[in-house]
Amino acid sequence: FEGDTFTYSQSSWKVRVGGDRVARVNDRFHVFVGPGIEVWNGKAKFEGGGFGDEAVESAGVTRIAAQGRVGFHLAWTDKVGMMCQLGHYIGYATAEDGGAKATWWPSGHDGAVGLVMRF
């Protein structure tokens, strides 16, 4: 690979369905916590370098997981605010390529911070 460059890219999507309990601390600050089920799918692609002229794409991986999260919503004004959440998941993942199948039990943390706007 000496002197060669390659391009790496990945794509994925995730859907979560769950239910949260919300505690109203005051008119502007709310805390939430709750469980959910998520489905995730992703794959990677390598191009160039020692991989030759054609792109090499990994097998798609699918994960189904139980997920829990805790977070808050803070309203700055009547129309604008922020939210923050931290979560943990444990799931079951599978990948299949060329007749070979792999399964495993992944777990991990996730989090998000976002701007909330009300129209």
Backbone as numpy.savetxt, mean C-alpha at the origin, in Angstrom:
# Nx Ny Nz CAx CAy CAz Cx Cy Cz
27.97 -6.44 -15.57 27.16 -5.24 -15.57 28.01 -3.99 -15.57
29.30 -4.14 -15.63 30.19 -2.99 -15.51 29.93 -2.01 -16.65
29.63 -0.76 -16.29 29.40 0.28 -17.28 28.00 0.28 -17.87
27.23 -0.75 -17.65 25.87 -0.81 -18.17 24.90 -0.13 -17.20
23.87 0.45 -17.77 22.81 1.01 -16.93 21.53 0.25 -17.23
20.66 0.22 -16.27 19.37 -0.42 -16.48 18.28 0.41 -15.84
17.07 0.14 -16.27 15.90 0.84 -15.74 15.05 -0.14 -14.96
14.64 0.26 -13.77 13.77 -0.55 -12.93 12.48 0.22 -12.73
11.36 -0.44 -12.90 10.07 0.19 -12.62 9.17 -0.83 -11.95
8.19 -0.33 -11.24 7.24 -1.22 -10.59 5.86 -0.59 -10.64
4.86 -1.43 -10.57 3.49 -0.94 -10.54 2.71 -1.80 -9.55
1.75 -1.17 -8.88 0.92 -1.90 -7.92 -0.37 -1.14 -7.68
-1.32 -1.83 -7.09 -2.57 -1.21 -6.65 -3.01 -1.89 -5.36
-3.83 -1.19 -4.57 -4.32 -1.72 -3.31 -5.73 -1.20 -3.07
-6.59 -2.08 -2.57 -7.95 -1.72 -2.19 -8.14 -2.18 -0.75
-8.70 -1.30 0.09 -8.97 -1.63 1.48 -10.44 -1.36 1.78
-11.08 -2.31 2.46 -12.45 -2.14 2.92 -12.43 -2.40 4.42
-12.99 -1.48 5.18 -12.97 -1.65 6.63 -13.98 -0.76 7.31
-13.98 -0.85 8.60 -14.89 -0.03 9.40 -14.12 0.57 10.57
-14.29 1.86 10.78 -13.56 2.55 11.83 -14.50 3.03 12.93
-14.00 3.05 14.14 -14.66 3.70 15.25 -14.03 5.09 15.36
-14.85 6.11 15.54 -14.36 7.48 15.56 -14.69 8.11 16.91
-13.69 8.74 17.52 -13.89 9.48 18.76 -13.71 10.96 18.48
-14.71 11.74 18.80 -14.65 13.18 18.60 -14.03 13.81 19.84
-12.81 14.32 19.69 -12.13 14.97 20.80 -12.68 16.37 21.00
-12.84 17.11 19.89 -13.51 18.41 19.90 -14.06 18.65 18.50
-14.52 19.85 18.21 -15.12 20.13 16.90 -14.14 19.99 15.75
-12.85 20.13 16.01 -11.87 20.12 14.93 -10.99 18.88 14.90
-10.97 18.07 15.95 -10.03 16.94 16.05 -10.78 15.64 16.32
-10.56 14.66 15.45 -11.19 13.34 15.59 -10.12 12.26 15.50
-10.24 11.22 16.31 -9.35 10.07 16.29 -10.14 8.88 15.79
-9.52 8.04 14.93 -10.21 6.84 14.45 -9.31 5.62 14.57
-9.94 4.46 14.71 -9.23 3.20 14.81 -10.15 2.12 14.24
-9.57 1.16 13.52 -10.43 0.12 12.99 -9.72 -0.92 12.16
-10.38 -2.07 11.99 -9.85 -3.16 11.19 -10.29 -3.05 9.73
-9.62 -3.80 8.88 -10.01 -3.85 7.47 -9.40 -5.05 6.78
-9.87 -5.28 5.58 -9.33 -6.32 4.70 -8.79 -5.59 3.48
-7.57 -5.94 3.06 -7.00 -5.30 1.88 -6.54 -6.34 0.88
-6.62 -5.96 -0.38 -6.10 -6.76 -1.49 -5.08 -5.90 -2.21
-3.88 -6.46 -2.43 -2.79 -5.75 -3.08 -2.25 -6.61 -4.22
-1.83 -5.96 -5.32 -1.23 -6.66 -6.44 -0.11 -5.80 -7.00
1.03 -6.41 -7.35 2.14 -5.63 -7.90 3.12 -6.49 -8.67
3.95 -5.81 -9.48 5.00 -6.48 -10.25 6.11 -5.49 -10.56
7.27 -6.02 -10.97 8.44 -5.18 -11.28 8.92 -5.48 -12.69
9.65 -4.51 -13.29 10.19 -4.67 -14.63 11.61 -4.12 -14.68
12.53 -4.87 -15.32 13.92 -4.47 -15.53 14.15 -4.35 -17.04
14.83 -3.27 -17.46 15.14 -3.07 -18.87 16.60 -2.63 -19.00
17.28 -3.16 -20.01 18.66 -2.77 -20.29 19.65 -3.46 -19.39
20.87 -2.92 -19.35 21.91 -3.49 -18.50 22.22 -4.92 -18.90
22.49 -5.76 -17.96 22.80 -7.15 -18.21 21.59 -8.01 -18.51
20.41 -7.37 -18.59 19.19 -8.12 -18.85 18.90 -8.27 -20.34
19.74 -7.73 -21.21 19.54 -7.84 -22.65 18.66 -6.74 -23.18
18.26 -6.91 -24.45 17.47 -5.88 -25.11 16.00 -5.92 -24.71
15.52 -7.08 -24.30 14.11 -7.20 -23.94 13.91 -6.96 -22.45
12.76 -6.42 -22.11 12.42 -6.18 -20.71 12.15 -7.51 -20.01
12.58 -7.59 -18.77 12.31 -8.76 -17.93 11.30 -8.32 -16.88
10.16 -8.98 -16.85 9.10 -8.61 -15.93 8.90 -9.71 -14.90
8.77 -9.34 -13.64 8.56 -10.33 -12.58 7.14 -10.86 -12.65
6.94 -11.96 -11.98 5.58 -12.50 -11.84 4.77 -11.52 -10.99
3.49 -11.45 -11.25 2.62 -10.62 -10.42 2.44 -11.27 -9.06
2.43 -10.46 -8.03 2.22 -10.94 -6.67 0.88 -10.41 -6.18
0.08 -11.28 -5.58 -1.19 -10.88 -5.00 -1.15 -11.15 -3.51
-1.57 -10.15 -2.72 -1.60 -10.29 -1.26 -3.00 -9.96 -0.76
-3.54 -10.82 0.09 -4.79 -10.57 0.80 -4.42 -10.50 2.27
-4.84 -9.44 2.96 -4.35 -9.24 4.32 -5.43 -8.67 5.24
-5.30 -8.99 6.52 -6.05 -8.32 7.58 -5.22 -7.12 7.99
-5.87 -5.96 8.14 -5.14 -4.73 8.42 -5.86 -3.96 9.52
-5.10 -3.35 10.39 -5.65 -2.48 11.41 -4.97 -1.12 11.33
-5.69 -0.07 11.67 -5.10 1.27 11.58 -5.61 2.16 12.70
-4.83 3.18 12.98 -5.20 4.22 13.93 -4.76 5.55 13.31
-5.56 6.58 13.51 -5.21 7.85 12.91 -6.03 9.00 13.45
-5.86 10.16 12.83 -6.62 11.33 13.25 -6.97 12.20 12.05
-7.99 13.01 12.24 -8.38 14.03 11.27 -8.40 15.35 12.03
-7.72 16.36 11.50 -7.66 17.68 12.11 -8.16 18.70 11.11
-9.24 19.39 11.44 -9.78 20.43 10.58 -9.10 21.76 10.89
-8.45 22.35 9.88 -7.83 23.66 10.06 -8.87 24.77 9.90
-9.74 24.60 8.89 -10.85 25.53 8.66 -12.08 24.69 8.38
-13.19 25.32 7.99 -14.39 24.58 7.63 -14.21 23.76 6.35
-13.24 24.14 5.51 -13.05 23.50 4.21 -11.75 22.71 4.07
-10.75 22.96 4.90 -9.43 22.36 4.72 -8.94 21.76 6.05
-8.29 20.62 5.93 -7.72 19.97 7.11 -6.67 18.96 6.69
-6.27 18.11 7.63 -5.31 17.05 7.33 -5.73 15.78 8.05
-5.22 14.67 7.52 -5.42 13.39 8.18 -4.10 12.64 8.19
-3.95 11.77 9.17 -2.75 10.96 9.31 -3.18 9.60 9.83
-2.56 8.54 9.31 -2.89 7.20 9.80 -1.65 6.32 9.80
-1.61 5.38 10.73 -0.58 4.35 10.80 -1.29 3.01 10.91
-0.76 2.00 10.22 -1.40 0.70 10.24 -0.41 -0.44 10.20
-0.94 -1.63 10.39 -0.14 -2.85 10.30 -1.00 -3.91 9.63
-0.37 -4.73 8.78 -1.10 -5.80 8.12 -0.36 -7.12 8.28
-1.13 -8.20 8.21 -0.58 -9.54 8.11 -1.42 -10.26 7.06
-0.76 -10.90 6.11 -1.52 -11.45 5.00 -0.97 -12.74 4.44
-1.55 -13.10 3.32 -1.18 -14.30 2.58 -0.90 -13.86 1.15
0.30 -14.15 0.64 0.70 -13.70 -0.70 1.01 -14.89 -1.59
0.76 -14.72 -2.89 1.05 -15.76 -3.87 1.64 -15.14 -5.13
2.50 -15.91 -5.78 3.04 -15.54 -7.09 3.23 -16.82 -7.88
2.96 -16.75 -9.17 3.09 -17.92 -10.03 3.79 -17.53 -11.31
4.79 -18.35 -11.72 5.56 -18.05 -12.93 6.08 -19.35 -13.53
5.77 -19.58 -14.78 6.28 -20.75 -15.48 5.92 -22.08 -14.83
4.76 -22.17 -14.24 4.34 -23.40 -13.59 4.77 -23.53 -12.14
5.67 -22.65 -11.67 6.09 -22.67 -10.27 5.25 -21.68 -9.48
4.85 -22.08 -8.28 4.02 -21.22 -7.44 4.68 -21.06 -6.08
4.68 -19.84 -5.57 5.23 -19.56 -4.24 4.14 -18.90 -3.40
4.09 -19.24 -2.13 3.18 -18.62 -1.18 3.95 -18.27 0.08
3.55 -17.19 0.75 4.19 -16.80 2.00 3.26 -15.91 2.79
3.62 -15.63 4.04 2.82 -14.85 4.98 3.54 -13.53 5.28
3.35 -12.49 4.48 4.02 -11.21 4.74 3.30 -10.40 5.82
4.04 -9.53 6.45 3.44 -8.55 7.36 4.26 -7.27 7.25
3.65 -6.17 7.60 4.37 -4.91 7.50 3.55 -3.75 8.01
4.17 -2.60 7.98 3.54 -1.36 8.45 3.23 -0.48 7.25
2.24 0.37 7.39 1.97 1.37 6.37 1.50 2.65 7.05
1.51 3.70 6.32 1.08 4.98 6.87 0.79 5.97 5.76
0.06 7.00 6.11 -0.29 8.02 5.14 -0.55 9.34 5.86
-0.24 10.43 5.18 -0.58 11.77 5.62 -1.19 12.46 4.41
-2.27 13.16 4.60 -2.91 13.78 3.45 -3.64 15.07 3.78
-3.86 15.82 2.74 -4.63 17.06 2.81 -6.10 16.70 2.56
-6.98 17.21 3.39 -8.42 16.96 3.27 -9.09 18.26 2.85
-9.87 18.18 1.77 -10.57 19.37 1.28 -12.05 19.04 1.13
-12.90 19.90 1.60 -14.34 19.72 1.50 -14.90 20.77 0.55
-15.69 20.32 -0.41 -16.25 21.24 -1.41 -17.70 21.51 -1.13
